[in-house]
PDB file of C-alpha atoms in Angstrom:
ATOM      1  CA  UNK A   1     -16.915 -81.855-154.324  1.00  0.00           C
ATOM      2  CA  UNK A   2     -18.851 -80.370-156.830  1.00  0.00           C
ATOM      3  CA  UNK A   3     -17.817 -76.739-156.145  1.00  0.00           C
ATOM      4  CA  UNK A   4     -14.383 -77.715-156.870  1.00  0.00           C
ATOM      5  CA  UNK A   5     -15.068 -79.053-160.414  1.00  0.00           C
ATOM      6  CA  UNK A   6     -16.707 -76.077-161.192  1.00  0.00           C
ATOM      7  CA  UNK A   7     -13.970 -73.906-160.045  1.00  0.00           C
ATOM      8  CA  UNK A   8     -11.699 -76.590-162.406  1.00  0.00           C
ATOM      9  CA  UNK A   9     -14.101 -75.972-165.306  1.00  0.00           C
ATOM     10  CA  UNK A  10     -13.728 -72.228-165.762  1.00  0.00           C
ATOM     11  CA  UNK A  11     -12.790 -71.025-168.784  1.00  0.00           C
ATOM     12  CA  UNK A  12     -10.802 -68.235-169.199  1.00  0.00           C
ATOM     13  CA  UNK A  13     -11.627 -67.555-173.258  1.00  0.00           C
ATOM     14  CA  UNK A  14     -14.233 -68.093-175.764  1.00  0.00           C
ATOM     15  CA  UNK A  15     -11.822 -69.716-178.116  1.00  0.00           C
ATOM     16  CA  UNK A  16     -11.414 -73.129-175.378  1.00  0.00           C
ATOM     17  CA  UNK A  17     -15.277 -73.455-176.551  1.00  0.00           C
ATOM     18  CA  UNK A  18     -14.514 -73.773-179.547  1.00  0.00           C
ATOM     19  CA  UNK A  19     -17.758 -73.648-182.526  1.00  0.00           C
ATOM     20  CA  UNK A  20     -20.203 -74.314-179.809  1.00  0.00           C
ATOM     21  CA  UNK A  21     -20.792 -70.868-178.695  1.00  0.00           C
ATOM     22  CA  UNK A  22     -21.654 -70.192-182.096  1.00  0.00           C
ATOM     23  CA  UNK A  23     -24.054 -73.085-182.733  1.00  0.00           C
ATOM     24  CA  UNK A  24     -25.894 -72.096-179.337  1.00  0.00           C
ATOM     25  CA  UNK A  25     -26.240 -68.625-180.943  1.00  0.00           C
ATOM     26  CA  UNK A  26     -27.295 -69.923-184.613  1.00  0.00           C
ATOM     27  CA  UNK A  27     -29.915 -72.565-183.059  1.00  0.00           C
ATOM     28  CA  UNK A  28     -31.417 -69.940-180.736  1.00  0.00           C
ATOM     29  CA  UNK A  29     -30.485 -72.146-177.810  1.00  0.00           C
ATOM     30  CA  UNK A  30     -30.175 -69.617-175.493  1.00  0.00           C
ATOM     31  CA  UNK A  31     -29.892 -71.081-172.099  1.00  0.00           C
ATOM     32  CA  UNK A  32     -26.643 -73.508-173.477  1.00  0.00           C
ATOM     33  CA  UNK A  33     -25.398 -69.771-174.906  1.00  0.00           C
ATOM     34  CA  UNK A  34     -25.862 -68.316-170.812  1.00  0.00           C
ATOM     35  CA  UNK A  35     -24.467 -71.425-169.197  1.00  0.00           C
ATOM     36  CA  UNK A  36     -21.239 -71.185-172.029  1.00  0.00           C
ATOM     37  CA  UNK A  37     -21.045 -67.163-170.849  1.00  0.00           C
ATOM     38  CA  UNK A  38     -21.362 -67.959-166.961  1.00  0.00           C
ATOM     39  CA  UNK A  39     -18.795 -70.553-167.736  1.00  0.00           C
ATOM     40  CA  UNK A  40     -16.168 -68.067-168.718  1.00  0.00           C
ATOM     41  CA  UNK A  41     -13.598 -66.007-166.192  1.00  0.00           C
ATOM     42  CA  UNK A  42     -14.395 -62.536-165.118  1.00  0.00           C
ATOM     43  CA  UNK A  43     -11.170 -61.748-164.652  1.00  0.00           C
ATOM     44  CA  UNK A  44     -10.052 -59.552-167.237  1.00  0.00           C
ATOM     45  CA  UNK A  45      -6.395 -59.495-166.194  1.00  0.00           C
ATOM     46  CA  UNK A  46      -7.156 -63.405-167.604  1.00  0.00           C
ATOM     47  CA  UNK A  47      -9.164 -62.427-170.693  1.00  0.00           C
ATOM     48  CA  UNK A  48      -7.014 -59.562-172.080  1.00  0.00           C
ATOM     49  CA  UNK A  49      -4.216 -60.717-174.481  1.00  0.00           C
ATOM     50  CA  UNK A  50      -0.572 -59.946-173.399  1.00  0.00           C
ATOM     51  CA  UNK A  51       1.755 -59.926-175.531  1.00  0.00           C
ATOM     52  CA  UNK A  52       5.257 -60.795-174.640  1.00  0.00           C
ATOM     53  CA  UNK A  53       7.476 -58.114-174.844  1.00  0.00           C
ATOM     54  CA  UNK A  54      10.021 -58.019-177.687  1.00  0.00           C
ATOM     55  CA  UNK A  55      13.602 -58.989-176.716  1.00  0.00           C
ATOM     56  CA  UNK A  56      15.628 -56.054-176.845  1.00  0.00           C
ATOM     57  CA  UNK A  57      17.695 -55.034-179.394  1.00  0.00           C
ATOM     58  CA  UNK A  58      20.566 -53.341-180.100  1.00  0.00           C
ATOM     59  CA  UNK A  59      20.901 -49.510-179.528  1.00  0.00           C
ATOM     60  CA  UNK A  60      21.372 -47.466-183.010  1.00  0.00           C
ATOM     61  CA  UNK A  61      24.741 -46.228-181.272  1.00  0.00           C
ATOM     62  CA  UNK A  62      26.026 -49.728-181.132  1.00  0.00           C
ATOM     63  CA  UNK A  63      24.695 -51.156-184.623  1.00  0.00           C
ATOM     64  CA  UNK A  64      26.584 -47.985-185.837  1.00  0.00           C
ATOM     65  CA  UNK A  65      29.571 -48.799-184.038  1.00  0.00           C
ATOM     66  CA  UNK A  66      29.257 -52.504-184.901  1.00  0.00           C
ATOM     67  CA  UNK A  67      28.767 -51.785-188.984  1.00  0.00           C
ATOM     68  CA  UNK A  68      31.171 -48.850-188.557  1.00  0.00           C
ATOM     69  CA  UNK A  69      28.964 -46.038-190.299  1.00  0.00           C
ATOM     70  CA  UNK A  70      29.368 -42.268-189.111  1.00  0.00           C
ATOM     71  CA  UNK A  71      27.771 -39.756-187.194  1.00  0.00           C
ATOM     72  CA  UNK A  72      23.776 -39.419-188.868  1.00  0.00           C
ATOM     73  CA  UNK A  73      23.384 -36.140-190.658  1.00  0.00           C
ATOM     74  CA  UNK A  74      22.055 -33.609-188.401  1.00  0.00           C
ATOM     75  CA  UNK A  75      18.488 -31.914-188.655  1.00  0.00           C
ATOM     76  CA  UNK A  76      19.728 -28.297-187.504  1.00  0.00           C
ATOM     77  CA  UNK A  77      22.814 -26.382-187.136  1.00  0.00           C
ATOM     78  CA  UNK A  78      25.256 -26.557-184.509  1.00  0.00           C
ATOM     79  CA  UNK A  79      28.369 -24.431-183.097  1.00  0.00           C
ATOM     80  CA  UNK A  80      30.896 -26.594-186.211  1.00  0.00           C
ATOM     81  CA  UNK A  81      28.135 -26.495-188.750  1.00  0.00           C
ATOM     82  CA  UNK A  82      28.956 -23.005-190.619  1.00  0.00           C
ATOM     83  CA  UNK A  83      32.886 -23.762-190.650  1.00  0.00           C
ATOM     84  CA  UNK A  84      31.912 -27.255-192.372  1.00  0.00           C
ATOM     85  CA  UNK A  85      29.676 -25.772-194.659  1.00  0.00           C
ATOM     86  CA  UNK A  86      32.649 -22.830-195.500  1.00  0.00           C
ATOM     87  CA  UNK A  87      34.704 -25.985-195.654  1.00  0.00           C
ATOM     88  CA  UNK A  88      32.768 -27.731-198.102  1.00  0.00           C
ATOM     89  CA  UNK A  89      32.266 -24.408-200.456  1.00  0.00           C
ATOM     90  CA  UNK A  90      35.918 -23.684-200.402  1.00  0.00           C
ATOM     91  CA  UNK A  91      36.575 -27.508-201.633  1.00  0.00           C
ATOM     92  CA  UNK A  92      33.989 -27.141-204.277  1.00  0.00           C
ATOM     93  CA  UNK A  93      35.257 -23.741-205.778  1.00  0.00           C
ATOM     94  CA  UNK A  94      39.046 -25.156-205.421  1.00  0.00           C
ATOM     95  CA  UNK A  95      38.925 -28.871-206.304  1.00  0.00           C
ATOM     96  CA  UNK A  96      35.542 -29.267-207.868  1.00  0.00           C
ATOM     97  CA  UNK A  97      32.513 -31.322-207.144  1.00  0.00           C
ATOM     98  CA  UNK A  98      34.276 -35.061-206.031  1.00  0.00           C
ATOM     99  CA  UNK A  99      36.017 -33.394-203.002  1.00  0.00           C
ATOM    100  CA  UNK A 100      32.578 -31.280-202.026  1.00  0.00           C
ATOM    101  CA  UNK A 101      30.802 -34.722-201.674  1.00  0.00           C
ATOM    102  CA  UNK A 102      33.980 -35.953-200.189  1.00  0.00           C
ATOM    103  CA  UNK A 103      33.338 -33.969-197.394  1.00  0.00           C
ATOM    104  CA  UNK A 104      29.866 -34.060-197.230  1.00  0.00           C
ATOM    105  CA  UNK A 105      30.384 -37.726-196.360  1.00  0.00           C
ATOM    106  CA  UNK A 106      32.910 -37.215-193.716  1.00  0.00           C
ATOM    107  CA  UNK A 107      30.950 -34.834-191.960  1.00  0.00           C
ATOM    108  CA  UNK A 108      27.155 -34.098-193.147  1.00  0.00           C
ATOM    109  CA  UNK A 109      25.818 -30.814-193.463  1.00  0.00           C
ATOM    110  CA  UNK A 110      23.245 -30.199-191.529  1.00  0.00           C
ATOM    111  CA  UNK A 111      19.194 -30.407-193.090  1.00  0.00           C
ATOM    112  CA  UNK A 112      18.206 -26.798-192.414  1.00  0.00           C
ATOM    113  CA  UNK A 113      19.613 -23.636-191.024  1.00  0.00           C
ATOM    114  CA  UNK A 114      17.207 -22.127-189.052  1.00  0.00           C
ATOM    115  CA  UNK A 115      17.578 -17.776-189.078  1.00  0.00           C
ATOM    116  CA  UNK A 116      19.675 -16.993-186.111  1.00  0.00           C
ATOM    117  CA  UNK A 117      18.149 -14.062-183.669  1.00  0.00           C
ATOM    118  CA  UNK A 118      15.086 -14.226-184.654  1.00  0.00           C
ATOM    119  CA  UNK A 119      13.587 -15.978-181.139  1.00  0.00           C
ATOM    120  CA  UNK A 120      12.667 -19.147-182.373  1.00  0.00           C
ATOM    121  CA  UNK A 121      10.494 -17.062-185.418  1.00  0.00           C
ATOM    122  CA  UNK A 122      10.305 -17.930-188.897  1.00  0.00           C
ATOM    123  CA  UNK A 123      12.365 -15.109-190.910  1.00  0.00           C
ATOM    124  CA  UNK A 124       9.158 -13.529-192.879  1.00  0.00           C
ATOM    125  CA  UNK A 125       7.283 -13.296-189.304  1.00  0.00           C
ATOM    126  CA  UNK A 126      10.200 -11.681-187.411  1.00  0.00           C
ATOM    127  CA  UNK A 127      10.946  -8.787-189.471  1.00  0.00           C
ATOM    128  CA  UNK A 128       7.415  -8.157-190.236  1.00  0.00           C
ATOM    129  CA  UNK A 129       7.113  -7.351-186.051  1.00  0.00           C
ATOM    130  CA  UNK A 130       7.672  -3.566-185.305  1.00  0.00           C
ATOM    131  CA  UNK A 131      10.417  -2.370-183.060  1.00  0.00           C
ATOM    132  CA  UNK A 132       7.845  -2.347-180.286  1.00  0.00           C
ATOM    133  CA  UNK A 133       6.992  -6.105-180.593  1.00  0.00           C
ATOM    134  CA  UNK A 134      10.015  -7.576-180.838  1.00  0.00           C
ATOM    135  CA  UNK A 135      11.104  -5.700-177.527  1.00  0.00           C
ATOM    136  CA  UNK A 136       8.181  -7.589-176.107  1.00  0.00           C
ATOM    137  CA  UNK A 137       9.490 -10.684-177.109  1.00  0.00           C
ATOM    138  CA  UNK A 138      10.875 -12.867-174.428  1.00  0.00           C
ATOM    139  CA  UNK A 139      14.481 -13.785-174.633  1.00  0.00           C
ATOM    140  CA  UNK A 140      14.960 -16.589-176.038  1.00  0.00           C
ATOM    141  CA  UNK A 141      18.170 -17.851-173.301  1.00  0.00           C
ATOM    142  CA  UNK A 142      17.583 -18.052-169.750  1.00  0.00           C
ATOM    143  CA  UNK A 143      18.747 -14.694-168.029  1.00  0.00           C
ATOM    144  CA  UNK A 144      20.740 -15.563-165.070  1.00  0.00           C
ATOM    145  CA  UNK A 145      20.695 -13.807-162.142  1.00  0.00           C
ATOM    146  CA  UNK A 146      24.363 -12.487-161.397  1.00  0.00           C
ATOM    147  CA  UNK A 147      24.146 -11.549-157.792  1.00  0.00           C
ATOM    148  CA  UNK A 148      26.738 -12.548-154.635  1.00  0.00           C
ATOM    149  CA  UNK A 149      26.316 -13.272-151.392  1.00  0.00           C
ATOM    150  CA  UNK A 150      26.821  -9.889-150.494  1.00  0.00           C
ATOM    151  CA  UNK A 151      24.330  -7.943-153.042  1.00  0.00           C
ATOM    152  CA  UNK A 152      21.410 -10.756-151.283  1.00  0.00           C
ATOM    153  CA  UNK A 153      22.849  -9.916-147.707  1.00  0.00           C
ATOM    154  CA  UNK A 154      22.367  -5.870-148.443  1.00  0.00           C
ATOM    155  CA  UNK A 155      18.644  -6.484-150.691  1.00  0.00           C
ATOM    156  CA  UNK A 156      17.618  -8.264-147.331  1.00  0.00           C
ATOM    157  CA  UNK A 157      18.865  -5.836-144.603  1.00  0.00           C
ATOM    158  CA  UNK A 158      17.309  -3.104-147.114  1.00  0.00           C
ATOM    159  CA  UNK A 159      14.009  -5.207-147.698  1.00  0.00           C
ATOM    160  CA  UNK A 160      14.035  -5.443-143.496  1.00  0.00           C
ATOM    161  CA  UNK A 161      14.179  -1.536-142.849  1.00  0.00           C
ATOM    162  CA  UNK A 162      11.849  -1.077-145.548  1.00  0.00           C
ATOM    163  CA  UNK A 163       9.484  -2.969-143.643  1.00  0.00           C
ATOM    164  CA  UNK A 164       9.783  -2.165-140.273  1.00  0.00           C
ATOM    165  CA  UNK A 165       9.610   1.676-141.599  1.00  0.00           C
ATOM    166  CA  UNK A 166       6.255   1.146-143.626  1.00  0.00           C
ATOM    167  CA  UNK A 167       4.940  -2.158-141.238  1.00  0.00           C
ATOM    168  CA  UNK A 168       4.277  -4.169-144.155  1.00  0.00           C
TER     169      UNK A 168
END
């Protein structure tokens, strides 16, 4: 009987014993301060706090839909962004500064144009580089292979003979 009132009597924090723990450490009353510790759960999936998680929200896409505000401006350029820019310069030079903004608002520049062909390289850095280096330089889109069925069929008949002439 007594096992199972021990088993009842675990405690699975220091804070269910309350200032007593403390007193026992104050008072130098250090076999109450072992019994309190023996007293507690070694379990840590019991001791560590768990917070519950957050309810879910509401995606940026739909609080933008729901409050009806545009597109964010983007960080970098894009395919549209130089005829936007064009655009907005053309509006500026022809109706002044009101319908530049105007625009701007409809559709946001973007924050930075990056140099273009310049493999991911900051401007200064690229055309420092000798003609040399920058041949080195990977390319900065995948290369892809343009080969048929038939150019594969004729590398492996070739890749065959080669082998059966030099036994490699």
């Amino acid at each position: 009987m007594q096992i199972h009132s021990l088993d009842k009597a675990q405690l699975i924090n220091e804070v269910q014993l309350g200032s007593q723990l403390s007193h026992a450490v104050e008072g130098g009353r250090r076999a109450d301060f072992a019994l309190m510790l023996a007293l507690l759960s070694p379990d840590q999936l019991e001791t560590t706090p768990v917070d519950a998680l957050p309810a879910q929200g509401k995606t940026e896409r739909e609080l933008r839909a729901y409050f009806e505000l545009p597109e964010p401006q983007p960080l970098s350029t894009n395919e549209s962004s130089y005829q936007n820019a064009a655009q907005q310069a053309k509006a500026f030079h022809e109706s002044g500064l009101a319908d530049a903004r105007l625009l701007d608002g409809l559709k946001p520049t973007p924050l930075s144009y990056p140099p273009q062909g310049t493999k991911g390289m900051p401007e200064e850095v690229y055309h420092n580089l000798s003609g040399h280096e920058r041949r080195l330089l990977p390319p900065t889109e995948d290369a892809t292979i343009k080969a048929s069925p038939q150019d594969l069929y004729l590398s492996l008949v070739q890749a065959k003979r080669f082998a059966e002439m030099y036994g490699v």
